[in-house]
Structures are given as C-alpha cells and as structure tokens.
C-alpha cells in the first residue's frame, strides 16, 4: 500500500449559508490523500498503472466550483467522484477548509474532514 497526497489546493469558491458568500465567494484550501497498492507503478514506471494526481486535482477543482451550503456536502462529492472515476483507490481522506470564515472572530480557517474506504 502507498499514499498519494495533494496538499494545499487553493481555490476561490462560493460555498456557505450566507447570501453574501454565494455572491463574493471565499478562499478555500483542499487537501486530498488517497491510498492504493502502488507496487505495480513503482516497478513499471507507467502512469497508466497508478492514480494520476492531475485527475484528482481536476475532480477537486470541478467539485469546488459547484455552489453548496455546507463544506460537508462538497467534501462528500469529492470523495464520491474520486471513488467512482478511479477504481485503484482503496481509501481516501479529504479536508476542505474555508479561509477566514465569517464567524465573528479571528479564525484562520474552519475545516471539514471526511474519509472513506472502498
């Protein structure tokens, strides 16, 4: 088993329950980690034998571009697509963080973390 991690994917998106959030948007950070048997690509040196992190990054960007009220919903959609489109994934964890959330305090970010196993 091995892991592929995408760290600090930065996007601007329009998630939240407040009307203003869906208009002006916010900055987000997404971290995605997937586990898989990486022994074959380690030997073959072939992209077709592994999980393409460009594909993972595109899933994150596309799902983050769809407005949602809750970060939980966005995180679940990212996991759903990753498992649907990339059968080599055994388990995955995604963290979706809203930077400087509008919660009436000096908070750097708020995160939702979801994980799933095949």
Coordinates of C-alpha atoms in Angstrom, one line a residue:
X1 CA 0.0 0.0 0.0
X2 CA 1.0 3.6 -0.6
X3 CA -0.4 7.1 -0.5
X4 CA -0.7 10.0 -2.9
X5 CA -1.3 13.3 -1.3
X6 CA -2.3 16.6 -2.9
X7 CA -1.6 19.4 -0.4
X8 CA -3.0 22.9 -0.2
X9 CA -5.0 23.0 -3.4
X10 CA -6.1 26.6 -3.3
X11 CA -9.4 27.7 -4.9
X12 CA -11.9 30.6 -4.8
X13 CA -15.4 29.3 -4.5
X14 CA -18.9 30.2 -3.4
X15 CA -19.9 27.9 -0.6
X16 CA -21.8 28.9 2.5
X17 CA -25.2 29.6 4.1
X18 CA -24.9 33.3 3.9
X19 CA -26.2 35.1 0.8
X20 CA -23.0 37.2 0.6
X21 CA -20.9 34.0 0.5
X22 CA -22.6 32.8 -2.7
X23 CA -22.0 36.2 -4.3
X24 CA -18.5 37.3 -3.4
X25 CA -17.1 33.9 -2.5
X26 CA -14.2 32.9 -0.2
X27 CA -10.8 31.4 -0.5
X28 CA -10.5 27.6 0.3
X29 CA -7.8 25.1 0.8
X30 CA -8.3 21.4 0.0
X31 CA -6.1 18.5 1.0
X32 CA -6.7 15.1 -0.5
X33 CA -5.0 11.9 0.3
X34 CA -5.7 8.5 -1.4
X35 CA -4.3 5.1 -0.6
X36 CA -3.7 2.4 -3.1
X37 CA -1.4 -0.5 -4.0
X38 CA 1.5 1.4 -5.6
X39 CA 3.8 -1.6 -6.1
X40 CA 3.0 -2.1 -9.8
X41 CA 3.6 1.6 -10.8
X42 CA 6.7 1.6 -8.6
X43 CA 8.1 -1.2 -10.8
X44 CA 6.6 -0.3 -14.2
X45 CA 7.2 3.5 -14.1
X46 CA 4.0 3.7 -16.1
X47 CA 1.4 6.4 -15.5
X48 CA -1.4 4.0 -16.6
X49 CA -0.6 1.8 -13.6
X50 CA -1.1 4.5 -10.9
X51 CA -3.5 7.1 -9.8
X52 CA -3.0 10.3 -11.8
X53 CA -2.8 13.2 -9.4
X54 CA -3.8 15.6 -12.2
X55 CA -7.1 13.7 -12.4
X56 CA -7.5 14.1 -8.6
X57 CA -6.8 17.8 -8.8
X58 CA -9.3 18.3 -11.6
X59 CA -12.0 16.5 -9.5
X60 CA -11.3 18.8 -6.6
X61 CA -11.4 22.0 -8.8
X62 CA -14.6 20.9 -10.6
X63 CA -16.5 20.0 -7.4
X64 CA -15.3 23.1 -5.6
X65 CA -16.8 25.2 -8.5
X66 CA -20.3 23.9 -7.7
X67 CA -22.0 26.0 -5.1
X68 CA -23.0 24.3 -1.8
X69 CA -24.2 25.5 1.5
X70 CA -22.1 23.1 3.5
X71 CA -18.5 22.0 3.3
X72 CA -19.6 18.5 4.3
X73 CA -21.5 18.3 1.0
X74 CA -18.6 19.5 -1.1
X75 CA -16.2 17.0 0.7
X76 CA -18.6 14.1 0.1
X77 CA -18.9 15.0 -3.6
X78 CA -15.1 15.0 -4.0
X79 CA -14.9 11.5 -2.4
X80 CA -17.8 10.2 -4.4
X81 CA -16.2 11.2 -7.7
X82 CA -12.7 10.0 -6.7
X83 CA -14.0 6.5 -5.9
X84 CA -16.3 6.5 -9.0
X85 CA -13.7 7.6 -11.5
X86 CA -10.6 5.9 -10.1
X87 CA -11.1 2.3 -9.1
X88 CA -7.5 1.9 -7.9
X89 CA -8.3 3.9 -4.8
X90 CA -8.6 1.8 -1.6
X91 CA -9.2 4.6 0.8
X92 CA -9.3 8.4 0.8
X93 CA -9.5 11.4 3.1
X94 CA -10.3 15.0 2.1
X95 CA -10.1 18.1 4.1
X96 CA -12.0 21.2 2.8
X97 CA -11.0 24.4 4.7
X98 CA -12.6 27.9 4.4
X99 CA -10.0 30.5 4.9
X100 CA -11.0 33.5 7.2
X101 CA -14.6 32.3 7.7
X102 CA -17.3 34.9 8.5
X103 CA -18.0 33.7 12.0
X104 CA -17.4 36.8 14.1
X105 CA -14.0 36.1 15.4
X106 CA -10.3 36.0 14.4
X107 CA -10.3 32.4 13.0
X108 CA -7.7 31.5 10.3
X109 CA -9.8 28.7 8.9
X110 CA -12.5 26.1 9.5
X111 CA -12.2 22.6 8.1
X112 CA -14.4 19.6 7.4
X113 CA -12.6 16.3 7.1
X114 CA -14.2 13.2 5.6
X115 CA -12.7 9.8 4.9
X116 CA -13.9 6.6 3.3
X117 CA -12.6 3.1 2.5
X118 CA -13.5 1.0 -0.5

